[in-house]
Coordinates of C-alpha atoms in Angstrom, one line a residue:
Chain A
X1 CA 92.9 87.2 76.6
X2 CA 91.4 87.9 79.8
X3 CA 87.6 86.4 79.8
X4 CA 84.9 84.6 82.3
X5 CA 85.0 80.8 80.7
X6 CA 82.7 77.7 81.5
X7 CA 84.1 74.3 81.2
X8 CA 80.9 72.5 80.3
X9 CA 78.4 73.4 77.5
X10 CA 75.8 71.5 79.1
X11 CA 75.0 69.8 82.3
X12 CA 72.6 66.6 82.4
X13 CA 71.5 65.5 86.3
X14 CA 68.8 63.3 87.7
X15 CA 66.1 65.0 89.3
X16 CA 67.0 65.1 93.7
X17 CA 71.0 64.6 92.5
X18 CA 73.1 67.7 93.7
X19 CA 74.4 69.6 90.4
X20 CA 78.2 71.6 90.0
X21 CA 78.4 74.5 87.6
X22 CA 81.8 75.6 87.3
X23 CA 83.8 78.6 85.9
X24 CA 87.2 80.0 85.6
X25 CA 88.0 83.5 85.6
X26 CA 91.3 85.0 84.7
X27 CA 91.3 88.8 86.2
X28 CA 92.8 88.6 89.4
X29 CA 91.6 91.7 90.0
X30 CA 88.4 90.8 89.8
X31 CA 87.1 91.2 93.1
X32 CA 82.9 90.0 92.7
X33 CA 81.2 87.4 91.6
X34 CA 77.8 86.6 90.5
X35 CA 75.3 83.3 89.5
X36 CA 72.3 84.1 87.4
X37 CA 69.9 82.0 85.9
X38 CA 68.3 82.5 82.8
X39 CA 64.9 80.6 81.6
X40 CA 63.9 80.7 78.3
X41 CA 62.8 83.8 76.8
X42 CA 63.5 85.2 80.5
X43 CA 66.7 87.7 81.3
X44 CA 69.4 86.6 83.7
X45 CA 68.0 86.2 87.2
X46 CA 70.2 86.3 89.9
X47 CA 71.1 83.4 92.4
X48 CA 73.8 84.6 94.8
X49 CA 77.0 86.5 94.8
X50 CA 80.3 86.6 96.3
X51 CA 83.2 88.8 96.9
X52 CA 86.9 87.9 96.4
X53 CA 87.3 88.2 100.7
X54 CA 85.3 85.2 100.8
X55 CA 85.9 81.3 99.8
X56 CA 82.2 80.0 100.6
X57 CA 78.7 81.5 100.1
X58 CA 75.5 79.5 101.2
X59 CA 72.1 80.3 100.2
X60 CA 68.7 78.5 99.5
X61 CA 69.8 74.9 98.0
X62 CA 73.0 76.9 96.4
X63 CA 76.3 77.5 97.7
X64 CA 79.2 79.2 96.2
X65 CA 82.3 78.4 96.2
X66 CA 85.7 80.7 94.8
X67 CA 89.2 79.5 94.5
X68 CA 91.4 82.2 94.4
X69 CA 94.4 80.4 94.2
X70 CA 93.2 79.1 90.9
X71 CA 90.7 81.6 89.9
X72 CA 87.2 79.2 89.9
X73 CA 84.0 79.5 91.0
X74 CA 81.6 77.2 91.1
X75 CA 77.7 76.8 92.0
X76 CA 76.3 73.9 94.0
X77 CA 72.7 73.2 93.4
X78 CA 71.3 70.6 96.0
X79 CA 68.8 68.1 95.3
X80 CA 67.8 70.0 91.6
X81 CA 64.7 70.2 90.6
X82 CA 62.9 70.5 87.4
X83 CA 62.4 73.8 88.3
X84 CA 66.1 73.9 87.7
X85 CA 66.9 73.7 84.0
X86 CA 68.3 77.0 82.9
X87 CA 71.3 78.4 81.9
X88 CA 73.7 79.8 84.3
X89 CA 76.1 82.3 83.7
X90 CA 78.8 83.5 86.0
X91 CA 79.9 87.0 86.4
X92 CA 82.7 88.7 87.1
X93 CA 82.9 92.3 88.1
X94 CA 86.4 93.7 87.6
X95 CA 86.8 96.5 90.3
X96 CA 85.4 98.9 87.8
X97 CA 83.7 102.0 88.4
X98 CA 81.1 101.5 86.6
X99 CA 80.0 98.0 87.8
X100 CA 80.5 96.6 84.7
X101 CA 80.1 92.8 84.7
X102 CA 81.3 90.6 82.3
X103 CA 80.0 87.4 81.8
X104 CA 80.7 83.9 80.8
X105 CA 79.9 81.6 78.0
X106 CA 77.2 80.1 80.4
X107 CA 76.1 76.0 80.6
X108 CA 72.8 74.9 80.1
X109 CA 71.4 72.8 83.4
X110 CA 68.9 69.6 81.7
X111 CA 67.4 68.1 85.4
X112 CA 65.9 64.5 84.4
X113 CA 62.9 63.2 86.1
Chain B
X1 CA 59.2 91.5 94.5
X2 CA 60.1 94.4 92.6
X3 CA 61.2 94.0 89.2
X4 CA 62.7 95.9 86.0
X5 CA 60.2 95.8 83.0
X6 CA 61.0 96.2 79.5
X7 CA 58.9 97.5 76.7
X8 CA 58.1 95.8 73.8
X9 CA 59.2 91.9 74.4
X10 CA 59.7 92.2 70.3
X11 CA 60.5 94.9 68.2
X12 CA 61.1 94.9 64.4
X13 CA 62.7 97.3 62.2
X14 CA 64.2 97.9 59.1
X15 CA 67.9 98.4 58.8
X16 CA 68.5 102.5 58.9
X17 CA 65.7 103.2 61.2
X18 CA 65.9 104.7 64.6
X19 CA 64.3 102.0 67.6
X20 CA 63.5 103.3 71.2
X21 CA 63.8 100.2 74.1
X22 CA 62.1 101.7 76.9
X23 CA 63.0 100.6 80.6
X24 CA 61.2 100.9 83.9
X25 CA 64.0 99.8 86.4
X26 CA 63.0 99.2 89.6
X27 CA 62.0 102.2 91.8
X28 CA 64.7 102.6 94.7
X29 CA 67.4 102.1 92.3
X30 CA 69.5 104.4 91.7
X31 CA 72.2 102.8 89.1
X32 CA 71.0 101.6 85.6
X33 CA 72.6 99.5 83.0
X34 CA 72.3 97.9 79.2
X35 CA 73.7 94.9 78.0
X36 CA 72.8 93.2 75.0
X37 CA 73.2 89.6 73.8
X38 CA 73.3 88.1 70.8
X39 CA 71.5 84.6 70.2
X40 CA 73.8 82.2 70.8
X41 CA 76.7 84.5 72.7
X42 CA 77.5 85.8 76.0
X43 CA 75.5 88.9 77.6
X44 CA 77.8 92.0 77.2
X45 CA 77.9 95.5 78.9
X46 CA 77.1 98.6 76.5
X47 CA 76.6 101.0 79.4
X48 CA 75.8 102.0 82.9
X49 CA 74.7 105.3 83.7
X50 CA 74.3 107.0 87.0
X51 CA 73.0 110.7 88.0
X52 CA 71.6 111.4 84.3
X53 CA 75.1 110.6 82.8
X54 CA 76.9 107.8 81.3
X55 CA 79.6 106.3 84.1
X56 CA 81.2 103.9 81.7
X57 CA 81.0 102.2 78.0
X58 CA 81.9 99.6 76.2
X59 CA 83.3 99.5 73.0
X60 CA 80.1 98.2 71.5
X61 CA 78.4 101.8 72.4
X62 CA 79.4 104.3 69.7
X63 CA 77.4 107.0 68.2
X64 CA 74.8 105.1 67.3
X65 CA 73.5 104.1 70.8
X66 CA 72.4 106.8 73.2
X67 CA 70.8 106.3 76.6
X68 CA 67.9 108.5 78.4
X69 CA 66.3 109.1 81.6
X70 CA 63.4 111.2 80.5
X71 CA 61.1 111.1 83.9
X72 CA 61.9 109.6 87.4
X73 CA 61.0 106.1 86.4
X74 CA 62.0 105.3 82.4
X75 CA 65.4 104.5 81.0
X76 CA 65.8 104.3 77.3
X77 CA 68.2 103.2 74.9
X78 CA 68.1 104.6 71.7
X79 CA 69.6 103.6 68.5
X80 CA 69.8 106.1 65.7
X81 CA 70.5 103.5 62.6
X82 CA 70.1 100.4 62.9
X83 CA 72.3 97.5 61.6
X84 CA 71.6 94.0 60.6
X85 CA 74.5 93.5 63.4
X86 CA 72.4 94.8 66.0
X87 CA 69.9 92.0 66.2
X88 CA 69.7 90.8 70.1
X89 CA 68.3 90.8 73.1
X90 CA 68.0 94.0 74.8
X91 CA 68.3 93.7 78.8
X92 CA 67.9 96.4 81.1
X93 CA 69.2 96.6 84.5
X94 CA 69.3 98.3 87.7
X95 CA 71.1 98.6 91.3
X96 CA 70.8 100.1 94.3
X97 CA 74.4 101.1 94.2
X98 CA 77.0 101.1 92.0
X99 CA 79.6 99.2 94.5
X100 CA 80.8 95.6 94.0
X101 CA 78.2 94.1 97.1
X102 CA 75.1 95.3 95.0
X103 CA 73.8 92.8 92.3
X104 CA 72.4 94.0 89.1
X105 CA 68.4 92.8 88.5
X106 CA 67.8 92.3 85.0
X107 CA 64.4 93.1 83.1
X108 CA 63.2 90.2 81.2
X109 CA 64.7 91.9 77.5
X110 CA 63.6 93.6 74.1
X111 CA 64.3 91.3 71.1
X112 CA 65.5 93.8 68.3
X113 CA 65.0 92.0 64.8
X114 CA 66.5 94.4 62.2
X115 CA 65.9 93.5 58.9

């Protein structure tokens, strides 16, 4: 069925290595995406977003990156910190009116000092 | 930074009672939203609501679950009966606008523990 999917449960990184998240997406015409981050007992927090007429998104340590051709996203975290571990969810807004997102499975970041 | 607040963190109830989550989404915002997620599982979309009425619903939002906008700052989400099922985390959010460049900011939840 159609659905927002993460290919890893959990990612394990040194502290000051750069860290990939990565998600598929199978809407094509899904046409916005967003990162959040969510700490424990926190609620999502968002990280940066991207529409479907763009390939790259750069913000503070994080880029985006979306593949159209084969419907992934993923985040780029440089040098992670600590500060880091959370679990990040992608997002996928569908065109809907309502600005419903749906979200992903989500992987849980673990930064090692 | 401005930021959506949720009252109570925890709220416990026993199965058939009504529960009120209350909301305070942030001030210039004009588009408000509920999603719920249940431990262990993916945040999903019960409802958005725009201009004191509903724009869209999921499935998960029957008659059980109705949402408020009482003043100019409080969004609530009522549920009439509760169910063992609906056990989760309770997040608010709001945007300034409803289109696809506007990111939702999400409050920091309501755990609902029915028992």
């Amino acid at each position: 069925g159609e659905s927002v999917g993460l290919h890893l449960p959990t990612l394990s990184v040194q502290e000051g290595d750069n860290s990939i998240i990565n998600c598929a997406y199978s809407n094509s015409a899904s046409d916005y995406f967003i990162w959040y981050k969510q700490e424990s007992g926190k609620g999502p927090q968002f990280i940066i977003d991207i529409r479907s007429n763009m390939d790259k998104r750069q913000g503070q340590r994080v880029t985006v990156l979306l593949n159209k051709t084969v419907k992934h996203l993923s985040l780029q975290i440089a040098a992670t910190q600590p500060g880091d571990s959370a679990v990040y969810f992608c997002a996928e807004n569908r065109g809907n009116a309502g600005n419903m997102l749906t979200f992903g499975g989500g992987t849980r970041l673990m930064v090692k000092p | 930074e401005p930021e959506v607040t949720q009252t109570p963190s925890h709220q416990v109830t026993q199965m058939g009672q009504e529960v009120i989550l209350r909301c305070v989404p942030i001030s210039n915002h004009l588009y408000f939203y509920w999603y719920r997620q249940i431990l262990g599982q993916k945040v999903e979309f019960l409802v958005s609501f725009y201009n004191n009425e509903i724009s869209e619903k999921s499935e998960i939002f029957d008659d059980q679950f109705s949402v408020e906008r009482p003043d100019g700052s409080n969004f609530t989400l009522k549920i009439r009966s509760t169910k063992l099922e609906d056990s989760a985390m309770y997040f608010c959010a709001s945007s300034e606008a409803v289109q696809a460049n506007s990111p939702l900011h999400f409050g920091n939840g309501t755990r609902l523990t029915v028992t």
